Amino acid sequence: MEKLKNFINGEYRAPINSQYLENFEPSTGEVYSLIPNSSKEDVDLAVKSAEEAFPIWSSMSKEQRSNILINLSKGIEARSEEFINAESKDNGKPVSLARSVDIPRSIANFHFFATAILHFASESHNMEGLGINYTIRKPIGIVGCISPWNLPLYLFSWKIAPALASGNCVIAKPSEVTPYTAYLLGQVAKDAGLPPGVLNILHGEGNLVGDSIVKHPSIKAISFTGGTATGSIIAQKAASMFKKTSLELGGKNPNIIFADCDFELMIKTTLRSSFANQGQICLCGSRIFVEKSIYHKFKEEFVKQVDNLLVSNPADPNAKLGSVVSKPHMNKILSHIKIAKEEGGKILTGGNQVKLDKPYDKGYYIRPTVIEGLSFDCKTNQEEIFGPVVTLIPFEKEDDVIMMANSTEYGLSATIWTSDLKRAHRVSNQLQVGLVWINSWLVRDLRTPFGGMKSSGMGREGGWEALRFFTEPKNIFIKY
Ligand code: NAD
């Protein structure tokens, strides 16, 4: 069986403790590779190599760094098919989704920050007759990047690219549930000309190697994407060491549908915003609020179209949903569906596991599920499920829907469907979220601030926000 390795100091290395974890293929439920269960010793080694590499990498011109990162982006592009198939196999998502979203976006992340750094400027503040302040921004040093399993290489590269572009050396840890494309990335980085030690990729469990990254005194900043509970643990440890943190956490996003919307476009987009990537996108709209006057029309059409979504093995070109990421996650989703029923929810469609034919009969498939009849403040409508499960909630008044939308601990994103421009602005302004899409969903401009408020996170990624996070500003005043 294939044994993955860590990537340290420009070389693939086995974990020092020789311990491995099983890596499952979610579409078949079979173990298909082993991944290092790395420990503190591997982190120490990676940090040592990053310390040696930092003076070299940080003193390169931004043009040189930019060229290497563009090579890296081209390197993924040249091996696209391999990355697409690996991502789908590791995560269970349809190959078509990895081809249209995950891998193109990973390529774009490196390209975007490789070019953004060339335009990144710092400020100066003139004080009439007195002097001038100028602010310089320097790389932090060694930074930690920890990412989740839902969009594996997409989110891994979203952190690594700005960290490297701004001159830092990186200790990165992908999710142990989906390590494969991060494993492939090491070789691409080496071929692109990235000096040894600049990017180190460690595999293993969060509470072991992840924790060692968070606690290592030489790692000065942590960029984390994952669950809110994990984010809270990391925030506490990092705060006690005065580390800079960027936390992108969970969500329970409202999708608010007013009667005056473009119905066809809304239905088409709502199918995606509910079930893309098996509902395992932090931005999926899992609470669908529908204005009462169109509730029945919406329910009928939506449920009909959900029934037509094919759940199939990821290689099937017609698959709209593949498998969810792991057995424990499948069981978690099914237990949430059970709770929804206990709370009095009515399952309009789905609600069950799907058994495919061999060799996919042990895979983790769930039918897209639509539930109605639950109060906005019940457990199902307050807790993140992170699977192909949405609830329908009717509303009459704008103020009521805003109150219900804001009622969870989360504040990541929201979607609003209306043709009334004034209302679109009014409602957007009152929603406690970091991102709003009006009459659309998941349209991303990499220059815009990305992230949430409340328990959905701290700080923003994207564009200048990311480059500011990964640099330390120093203000210098000089007297006239
Ligand atoms: P998770 O929190 O379990 O794990 C995320 C990463 O953190 C993994 O690499 C894991 O190994 C590591 N980790 C776990 N415990 C750790 C610890 N104590 N110290 C250091 N690292 C640790 O999350 P997950 O299940 O992989 O991902 C799903 C969650 O991610 C959902 O809640 C989802 O909403 C969230 N998410 C948020 C965004 C966003 O941008 N806001 C994007 C994608 C996913």
Coordinates of C-alpha atoms and ligand atoms in Angstrom, one line a residue:
M1 CA 0.0 0.0 0.0
E2 CA 1.3 3.5 -0.9
K3 CA 2.8 5.4 2.1
L4 CA 2.7 9.1 1.8
K5 CA 5.5 11.2 3.2
N6 CA 6.1 14.6 4.8
F7 CA 7.8 17.2 2.7
I8 CA 10.6 18.8 4.7
N9 CA 13.6 20.9 3.6
G10 CA 12.7 20.1 -0.1
E11 CA 12.7 16.3 0.4
Y12 CA 10.1 13.7 1.0
R13 CA 10.7 12.1 4.4
A14 CA 9.0 9.4 6.5
P15 CA 7.7 10.5 9.9
I16 CA 10.4 10.2 12.6
N17 CA 8.1 8.0 14.8
S18 CA 7.3 5.7 11.8
Q19 CA 3.6 5.9 12.7
Y20 CA 1.0 6.0 10.0
L21 CA -2.8 6.6 9.7
E22 CA -5.2 4.9 7.3
N23 CA -6.4 7.0 4.4
F24 CA -9.9 6.0 3.2
E25 CA -11.4 6.4 -0.3
P26 CA -14.9 7.6 0.7
S27 CA -16.5 6.4 -2.5
T28 CA -15.7 2.8 -1.8
G29 CA -15.0 2.9 2.0
E30 CA -11.7 1.1 1.4
V31 CA -8.3 2.2 2.8
Y32 CA -6.1 3.1 -0.2
S33 CA -3.0 4.7 1.3
L34 CA -1.2 5.4 4.6
I35 CA -0.3 8.8 5.8
P36 CA 2.3 9.9 8.3
N37 CA 1.0 10.4 11.8
S38 CA 3.6 13.1 12.4
S39 CA 4.7 14.4 15.8
K40 CA 6.5 17.3 17.5
E41 CA 9.8 15.9 16.3
D42 CA 8.8 16.4 12.6
V43 CA 7.6 19.9 13.4
D44 CA 11.0 20.7 15.0
L45 CA 12.8 19.4 11.9
A46 CA 10.6 21.4 9.6
V47 CA 11.0 24.6 11.7
K48 CA 14.8 24.2 11.7
S49 CA 14.8 24.0 7.9
A50 CA 12.4 26.9 7.6
E51 CA 14.7 29.0 9.9
E52 CA 17.6 28.3 7.5
A53 CA 15.5 29.1 4.5
F54 CA 14.0 32.3 5.8
P55 CA 17.0 34.7 5.2
I56 CA 17.3 33.4 1.6
W57 CA 13.5 33.5 0.7
S58 CA 12.8 36.8 2.5
S59 CA 15.7 38.6 0.8
M60 CA 14.8 37.5 -2.7
S61 CA 13.1 40.3 -4.7
K62 CA 9.4 40.1 -5.0
E63 CA 9.8 39.5 -8.7
Q64 CA 11.9 36.4 -8.0
R65 CA 9.4 35.1 -5.6
S66 CA 6.6 35.9 -8.0
N67 CA 8.3 34.0 -10.8
I68 CA 8.7 30.9 -8.6
L69 CA 5.0 31.0 -7.5
I70 CA 3.9 31.4 -11.1
N71 CA 6.0 28.3 -12.0
L72 CA 4.2 26.5 -9.1
S73 CA 0.8 27.5 -10.5
K74 CA 1.9 26.3 -13.9
G75 CA 3.3 23.1 -12.4
I76 CA -0.2 22.2 -11.0
E77 CA -1.8 23.1 -14.3
A78 CA 0.6 20.8 -16.2
R79 CA -0.4 17.9 -13.9
S80 CA -4.1 18.9 -13.7
E81 CA -5.6 15.6 -14.5
E82 CA -3.5 13.9 -11.8
F83 CA -4.6 16.5 -9.3
I84 CA -8.3 16.3 -10.3
N85 CA -8.5 12.6 -10.0
A86 CA -6.5 12.5 -6.7
E87 CA -8.8 15.2 -5.2
S88 CA -11.9 13.3 -6.2
K89 CA -10.6 10.0 -4.9
D90 CA -9.4 11.4 -1.6
N91 CA -12.6 13.5 -0.9
G92 CA -15.4 11.6 -2.6
K93 CA -16.5 14.7 -4.6
P94 CA -17.5 14.2 -8.3
V95 CA -14.5 14.4 -10.6
S96 CA -16.5 17.0 -12.6
L97 CA -16.5 19.3 -9.5
A98 CA -12.7 18.8 -8.9
R99 CA -12.2 19.7 -12.6
S100 CA -14.5 22.8 -12.6
V101 CA -13.8 24.2 -9.1
D102 CA -11.1 22.7 -6.9
I103 CA -8.1 22.4 -9.1
P104 CA -8.6 25.5 -11.3
R105 CA -9.1 27.5 -8.2
S106 CA -5.8 26.1 -6.6
I107 CA -4.0 27.1 -9.8
A108 CA -5.6 30.6 -9.6
N109 CA -4.7 31.0 -5.9
F110 CA -0.9 30.7 -6.6
H111 CA -1.2 32.9 -9.8
F112 CA -3.3 35.5 -8.0
F113 CA -0.9 36.0 -5.1
A114 CA 2.2 35.7 -7.3
T115 CA 1.0 38.8 -9.2
A116 CA -0.7 40.6 -6.2
I117 CA 2.6 40.8 -4.4
L118 CA 4.0 42.9 -7.2
H119 CA 1.3 45.5 -6.6
F120 CA 1.3 45.4 -2.8
A121 CA 2.3 48.9 -1.5
S122 CA 2.6 50.3 2.0
E123 CA 1.4 53.7 3.2
S124 CA 3.0 57.0 4.0
H125 CA 1.4 59.8 6.1
N126 CA 2.6 63.3 5.7
M127 CA 2.5 65.7 8.8
E128 CA 2.6 69.3 7.4
G129 CA 5.8 71.0 8.4
L130 CA 6.8 68.3 10.8
G131 CA 7.8 65.2 8.9
I132 CA 6.6 62.1 7.3
N133 CA 5.7 58.6 8.4
Y134 CA 6.3 55.8 6.1
T135 CA 5.2 52.2 6.9
I136 CA 7.1 49.2 5.7
R137 CA 5.8 45.7 5.8
K138 CA 8.1 42.8 6.4
P139 CA 7.3 39.1 6.3
I140 CA 6.5 37.6 9.8
G141 CA 9.1 34.8 9.6
I142 CA 7.8 31.2 10.0
V143 CA 4.0 30.8 9.8
G144 CA 1.6 27.8 10.2
C145 CA -1.2 27.1 7.8
I146 CA -3.8 24.5 8.8
S147 CA -6.6 23.5 6.5
P148 CA -9.8 21.3 6.4
W149 CA -11.0 18.5 4.1
N150 CA -13.9 20.0 2.2
L151 CA -11.9 21.9 -0.4
P152 CA -8.5 20.3 0.2
L153 CA -6.0 21.9 -2.2
Y154 CA -8.2 24.9 -2.8
L155 CA -8.1 26.0 0.8
F156 CA -4.6 24.8 1.4
S157 CA -3.2 26.9 -1.4
W158 CA -5.5 29.9 -0.4
K159 CA -3.3 30.2 2.7
I160 CA 0.1 29.1 1.5
A161 CA 0.2 31.3 -1.6
P162 CA -0.1 34.7 0.2
A163 CA 2.2 33.5 3.0
L164 CA 4.9 32.6 0.5
A165 CA 4.3 35.6 -1.7
S166 CA 5.0 37.9 1.2
G167 CA 8.3 36.3 2.0
N168 CA 7.4 33.9 4.8
C169 CA 8.5 30.3 5.3
V170 CA 5.6 27.9 5.9
I171 CA 4.8 24.9 8.0
A172 CA 1.6 23.6 6.5
K173 CA -0.8 20.8 7.5
P174 CA -3.6 19.6 5.3
S175 CA -6.5 17.7 6.9
E176 CA -5.6 14.1 7.7
V177 CA -8.9 13.1 6.0
T178 CA -7.7 14.5 2.6
P179 CA -3.9 14.6 2.5
Y180 CA -3.2 13.5 -1.1
T181 CA -3.1 16.6 -3.2
A182 CA -1.1 18.4 -0.6
Y183 CA 1.3 15.5 -0.7
L184 CA 1.6 15.9 -4.5
L185 CA 2.2 19.7 -4.1
G186 CA 5.7 19.1 -2.5
Q187 CA 7.2 17.8 -5.7
V188 CA 5.5 20.6 -7.8
A189 CA 7.0 23.2 -5.4
K190 CA 10.4 21.7 -5.7
D191 CA 10.2 21.5 -9.5
A192 CA 9.1 25.2 -9.6
G193 CA 12.3 26.2 -7.9
L194 CA 11.1 26.9 -4.4
P195 CA 14.3 26.7 -2.2
P196 CA 14.4 23.9 0.3
G197 CA 12.8 24.7 3.7
V198 CA 10.5 27.5 2.3
L199 CA 7.5 25.2 2.2
N200 CA 7.2 22.2 4.6
I201 CA 4.1 20.0 4.4
L202 CA 3.4 17.8 7.4
H203 CA 0.7 15.2 7.7
G204 CA -1.2 13.8 10.6
E205 CA -3.7 14.4 13.3
G206 CA -4.9 17.8 14.5
N207 CA -4.4 17.2 18.2
L208 CA -0.8 15.9 17.6
V209 CA 1.1 17.5 14.8
G210 CA -1.5 20.4 14.4
D211 CA -1.2 21.2 18.1
S212 CA 2.6 21.1 17.9
I213 CA 2.5 23.6 15.0
V214 CA 0.2 25.9 17.0
K215 CA 2.4 25.7 20.1
H216 CA 5.9 25.9 18.5
P217 CA 7.5 29.1 19.7
S218 CA 9.2 29.9 16.4
I219 CA 6.0 29.8 14.4
K220 CA 4.7 33.4 14.8
A221 CA 1.3 33.3 13.1
I222 CA -1.4 30.7 12.5
S223 CA -3.8 30.8 9.6
F224 CA -6.5 28.2 10.3
T225 CA -9.7 27.1 8.4
G226 CA -11.9 24.4 10.0
G227 CA -14.5 23.9 12.7
T228 CA -15.5 26.5 15.3
A229 CA -14.6 24.2 18.2
T230 CA -11.1 23.6 16.9
G231 CA -10.8 27.3 16.2
S232 CA -11.5 28.1 19.8
I233 CA -8.8 25.7 21.0
I234 CA -6.3 27.1 18.6
A235 CA -7.2 30.7 19.5
Q236 CA -6.7 30.1 23.2
K237 CA -3.3 28.5 22.7
A238 CA -2.1 31.0 20.2
A239 CA -3.3 34.0 22.2
S240 CA -1.3 33.0 25.2
M241 CA 1.9 33.1 23.0
F242 CA 0.8 36.4 21.4
K243 CA 0.6 34.8 17.9
K244 CA -1.2 36.5 15.1
T245 CA -4.2 34.3 14.1
S246 CA -6.6 34.2 11.2
L247 CA -9.6 31.9 11.8
E248 CA -12.1 30.9 9.2
L249 CA -14.7 28.7 10.9
G250 CA -18.1 27.2 10.6
G251 CA -21.4 28.6 9.2
K252 CA -25.1 28.1 9.2
N253 CA -25.9 30.4 6.3
P254 CA -29.3 31.8 5.5
N255 CA -30.6 31.8 2.0
I256 CA -33.4 34.4 1.9
I257 CA -35.9 34.2 -0.9
F258 CA -38.4 37.0 -1.5
A259 CA -41.5 36.5 -3.7
D260 CA -40.3 39.1 -6.2
C261 CA -37.2 37.1 -7.2
D262 CA -36.2 35.7 -10.6
F263 CA -37.8 32.3 -9.7
E264 CA -36.0 30.1 -12.3
L265 CA -32.5 31.5 -11.6
M266 CA -33.2 31.3 -7.9
I267 CA -34.2 27.6 -8.0
K268 CA -31.2 26.7 -10.2
T269 CA -28.8 28.5 -7.9
T270 CA -30.4 27.3 -4.7
L271 CA -29.9 23.7 -5.9
R272 CA -26.2 24.4 -6.0
S273 CA -26.0 26.5 -2.9
S274 CA -27.7 23.7 -1.0
F275 CA -25.9 20.6 -2.3
A276 CA -22.7 21.5 -4.1
N277 CA -19.8 19.3 -2.8
Q278 CA -22.5 17.3 -1.0
G279 CA -23.4 20.4 1.0
Q280 CA -19.9 20.4 2.5
I281 CA -19.0 24.0 1.6
C282 CA -18.8 26.5 4.5
L283 CA -20.8 28.9 2.3
C284 CA -23.7 26.6 1.5
G285 CA -27.1 28.0 2.4
S286 CA -28.4 25.4 4.8
R287 CA -31.4 27.4 6.1
I288 CA -33.8 28.4 3.3
F289 CA -36.2 31.2 4.3
V290 CA -39.0 31.5 1.8
E291 CA -41.6 34.3 1.7
K292 CA -45.0 32.8 2.5
S293 CA -46.8 33.8 -0.7
I294 CA -44.4 31.6 -2.8
Y295 CA -43.6 29.0 -0.2
H296 CA -45.8 26.2 -1.7
K297 CA -44.7 27.0 -5.3
F298 CA -41.0 26.9 -4.1
K299 CA -41.4 23.8 -2.1
E300 CA -43.0 21.8 -5.0
E301 CA -40.5 22.9 -7.6
F302 CA -37.4 22.6 -5.4
V303 CA -38.3 19.1 -4.1
K304 CA -39.0 18.0 -7.6
Q305 CA -35.6 19.1 -8.8
V306 CA -33.8 17.8 -5.8
D307 CA -35.3 14.4 -6.5
N308 CA -33.7 14.5 -9.9
L309 CA -30.2 15.1 -8.5
L310 CA -28.1 12.0 -9.2
V311 CA -26.1 10.6 -6.3
S312 CA -23.5 8.4 -7.8
N313 CA -19.8 7.4 -7.7
P314 CA -17.5 10.4 -8.2
A315 CA -16.3 9.1 -11.6
D316 CA -19.8 9.1 -13.1
P317 CA -20.0 12.2 -15.3
N318 CA -23.7 12.5 -14.5
A319 CA -23.2 12.5 -10.7
K320 CA -24.4 15.7 -9.1
L321 CA -23.5 14.5 -5.6
G322 CA -20.7 12.0 -4.8
S323 CA -19.9 10.6 -1.4
V324 CA -19.5 12.6 1.8
V325 CA -16.0 12.7 3.1
S326 CA -15.8 9.9 5.8
K327 CA -17.8 7.3 7.7
P328 CA -17.8 9.4 11.0
H329 CA -19.0 12.4 9.0
M330 CA -21.7 10.4 7.3
N331 CA -22.9 9.1 10.7
K332 CA -22.8 12.7 12.1
I333 CA -25.0 13.9 9.2
L334 CA -27.5 11.0 9.6
S335 CA -27.7 11.7 13.4
H336 CA -28.6 15.3 12.6
I337 CA -31.4 14.1 10.3
K338 CA -32.6 11.8 13.2
I339 CA -32.6 14.8 15.5
A340 CA -34.5 16.9 13.0
K341 CA -37.2 14.2 12.9
E342 CA -37.3 14.1 16.7
E343 CA -37.8 17.8 16.7
G344 CA -40.9 17.4 14.6
G345 CA -39.3 18.0 11.2
K346 CA -41.0 16.5 8.1
I347 CA -38.6 15.0 5.5
L348 CA -39.8 16.2 2.1
T349 CA -37.2 14.2 0.2
G350 CA -34.0 12.2 1.1
G351 CA -33.1 11.6 4.7
N352 CA -31.4 8.4 4.1
Q353 CA -28.1 6.7 3.1
V354 CA -27.8 5.5 -0.5
K355 CA -26.4 2.0 -1.3
L356 CA -24.7 1.9 -4.7
D357 CA -23.6 -1.2 -6.6
K358 CA -20.2 -2.8 -6.1
P359 CA -17.4 -1.6 -5.8
Y360 CA -19.1 1.4 -4.3
D361 CA -21.4 -0.5 -1.9
K362 CA -19.4 0.5 1.2
G363 CA -19.1 4.1 0.2
Y364 CA -20.6 7.0 2.2
Y365 CA -23.6 8.3 0.1
I366 CA -26.5 10.4 1.4
R367 CA -29.5 11.5 -0.6
P368 CA -29.9 15.3 -0.7
T369 CA -32.4 16.0 2.1
V370 CA -35.0 18.7 2.5
I371 CA -36.8 19.2 5.8
E372 CA -39.7 21.5 6.7
G373 CA -41.8 22.2 9.8
L374 CA -39.0 23.2 12.2
S375 CA -38.8 26.3 14.3
F376 CA -36.0 28.7 13.5
D377 CA -34.4 28.3 16.9
C378 CA -34.4 24.5 17.2
K379 CA -31.1 22.5 17.2
T380 CA -31.3 21.6 13.5
N381 CA -31.6 25.2 12.6
Q382 CA -28.9 26.4 14.9
E383 CA -26.1 23.9 14.6
E384 CA -23.9 23.4 11.5
I385 CA -24.6 20.0 9.8
F386 CA -22.1 20.4 6.9
G387 CA -23.8 17.9 4.7
P388 CA -26.5 17.6 2.0
V389 CA -29.3 18.7 4.4
V390 CA -31.4 21.9 4.1
T391 CA -34.4 23.2 6.0
L392 CA -37.3 25.3 4.6
I393 CA -38.7 28.0 6.8
P394 CA -41.6 30.3 5.7
F395 CA -41.6 34.0 6.6
E396 CA -44.0 36.9 6.2
K397 CA -42.2 40.1 7.3
E398 CA -38.7 41.4 6.3
D399 CA -37.9 42.1 10.0
D400 CA -38.8 38.6 11.0
V401 CA -36.6 37.0 8.5
I402 CA -33.7 39.2 9.4
M403 CA -34.1 38.3 13.1
M404 CA -34.3 34.5 12.3
A405 CA -31.3 34.8 9.9
N406 CA -29.2 36.5 12.6
S407 CA -30.4 34.1 15.4
T408 CA -27.5 31.6 15.2
E409 CA -24.0 31.9 16.7
Y410 CA -22.5 31.9 13.2
G411 CA -22.1 34.8 10.8
L412 CA -20.3 33.7 7.7
S413 CA -22.4 34.3 4.6
A414 CA -25.9 34.9 3.3
T415 CA -27.8 34.9 0.0
I416 CA -30.7 37.2 -0.8
W417 CA -33.1 36.7 -3.7
T418 CA -35.2 39.8 -4.7
S419 CA -35.7 42.3 -7.6
D420 CA -36.1 45.2 -5.2
L421 CA -32.8 46.9 -5.0
K422 CA -33.7 49.0 -2.0
R423 CA -34.6 45.9 -0.1
A424 CA -31.5 44.1 -1.2
H425 CA -29.4 46.9 0.3
R426 CA -31.5 47.2 3.4
V427 CA -31.4 43.5 4.3
S428 CA -27.7 43.1 3.4
N429 CA -26.9 45.9 5.8
Q430 CA -28.6 44.2 8.7
L431 CA -27.4 40.7 8.3
Q432 CA -24.6 39.8 10.7
V433 CA -22.3 38.1 8.2
G434 CA -19.0 38.7 6.4
L435 CA -20.3 37.9 2.9
V436 CA -23.6 38.5 1.1
W437 CA -24.5 37.4 -2.3
I438 CA -27.6 39.0 -3.9
N439 CA -29.3 37.1 -6.7
S440 CA -26.2 34.8 -7.0
W441 CA -24.1 32.5 -4.9
L442 CA -20.3 31.8 -4.5
V443 CA -19.2 34.3 -7.1
R444 CA -15.6 35.0 -5.9
D445 CA -13.3 37.8 -6.7
L446 CA -10.0 36.9 -5.1
R447 CA -9.3 40.6 -4.2
T448 CA -12.3 40.9 -1.9
P449 CA -12.2 40.3 1.9
F450 CA -13.3 36.8 2.7
G451 CA -14.4 35.6 6.2
G452 CA -17.1 35.7 8.8
M453 CA -18.1 37.3 12.1
K454 CA -19.4 35.9 15.4
S455 CA -18.4 32.2 15.8
S456 CA -17.6 32.0 12.1
G457 CA -14.2 33.5 12.6
M458 CA -11.7 36.2 13.2
G459 CA -9.9 38.2 10.5
R460 CA -10.3 38.1 6.7
E461 CA -8.5 36.4 3.9
G462 CA -8.2 37.4 0.3
G463 CA -6.4 40.2 -1.6
W464 CA -4.6 42.8 0.5
E465 CA -6.2 41.4 3.7
A466 CA -4.1 38.2 3.3
L467 CA -0.9 40.1 2.4
R468 CA -1.4 42.3 5.5
F469 CA -2.0 39.3 7.7
F470 CA 1.2 37.7 6.6
T471 CA 3.3 40.8 7.1
E472 CA 4.3 42.9 10.1
P473 CA 4.0 46.7 9.6
K474 CA 6.6 49.0 11.0
N475 CA 6.0 52.7 11.0
I476 CA 9.1 55.0 10.7
F477 CA 8.8 58.8 11.3
I478 CA 11.4 61.1 9.8
K479 CA 11.5 64.8 10.8
Y480 CA 11.7 67.5 8.0
Ligands
NAD1 P1 -11.5 20.5 11.9 O1 -11.6 21.7 12.7 O2 -11.8 19.2 12.4 O3 -10.1 20.3 11.2 C1 -9.5 21.4 10.4 C2 -8.0 21.2 10.5 O4 -7.5 21.4 11.8 C3 -7.5 19.8 10.1 O5 -6.3 19.9 9.4 C4 -7.3 19.2 11.5 O6 -6.3 18.1 11.5 C5 -6.7 20.4 12.3 N1 -6.9 20.3 13.7 C6 -7.8 19.6 14.5 N2 -7.6 19.8 15.8 C7 -6.5 20.6 15.9 C8 -5.8 21.1 17.0 N3 -6.2 20.9 18.3 N4 -4.8 21.9 16.8 C9 -4.4 22.2 15.5 N5 -5.0 21.7 14.4 C10 -6.1 20.9 14.6 O7 -12.5 20.8 10.6 P2 -12.9 19.9 9.4 O8 -13.8 18.9 9.9 O9 -11.6 19.4 8.7 O10 -13.6 20.9 8.4 C11 -15.0 21.2 8.5 C12 -15.2 22.6 9.2 O11 -14.4 23.6 8.5 C13 -16.6 23.0 9.1 O12 -17.0 23.5 10.4 C14 -16.6 24.1 8.1 O13 -17.6 25.1 8.2 C15 -15.3 24.7 8.3 N6 -14.8 25.5 7.1 C16 -14.8 26.8 7.2 C17 -14.4 27.6 6.0 C18 -14.3 29.1 6.1 O14 -13.7 29.6 5.2 N7 -14.9 29.7 7.0 C19 -14.0 26.9 4.9 C20 -14.1 25.5 4.8 C21 -14.5 24.8 6.0

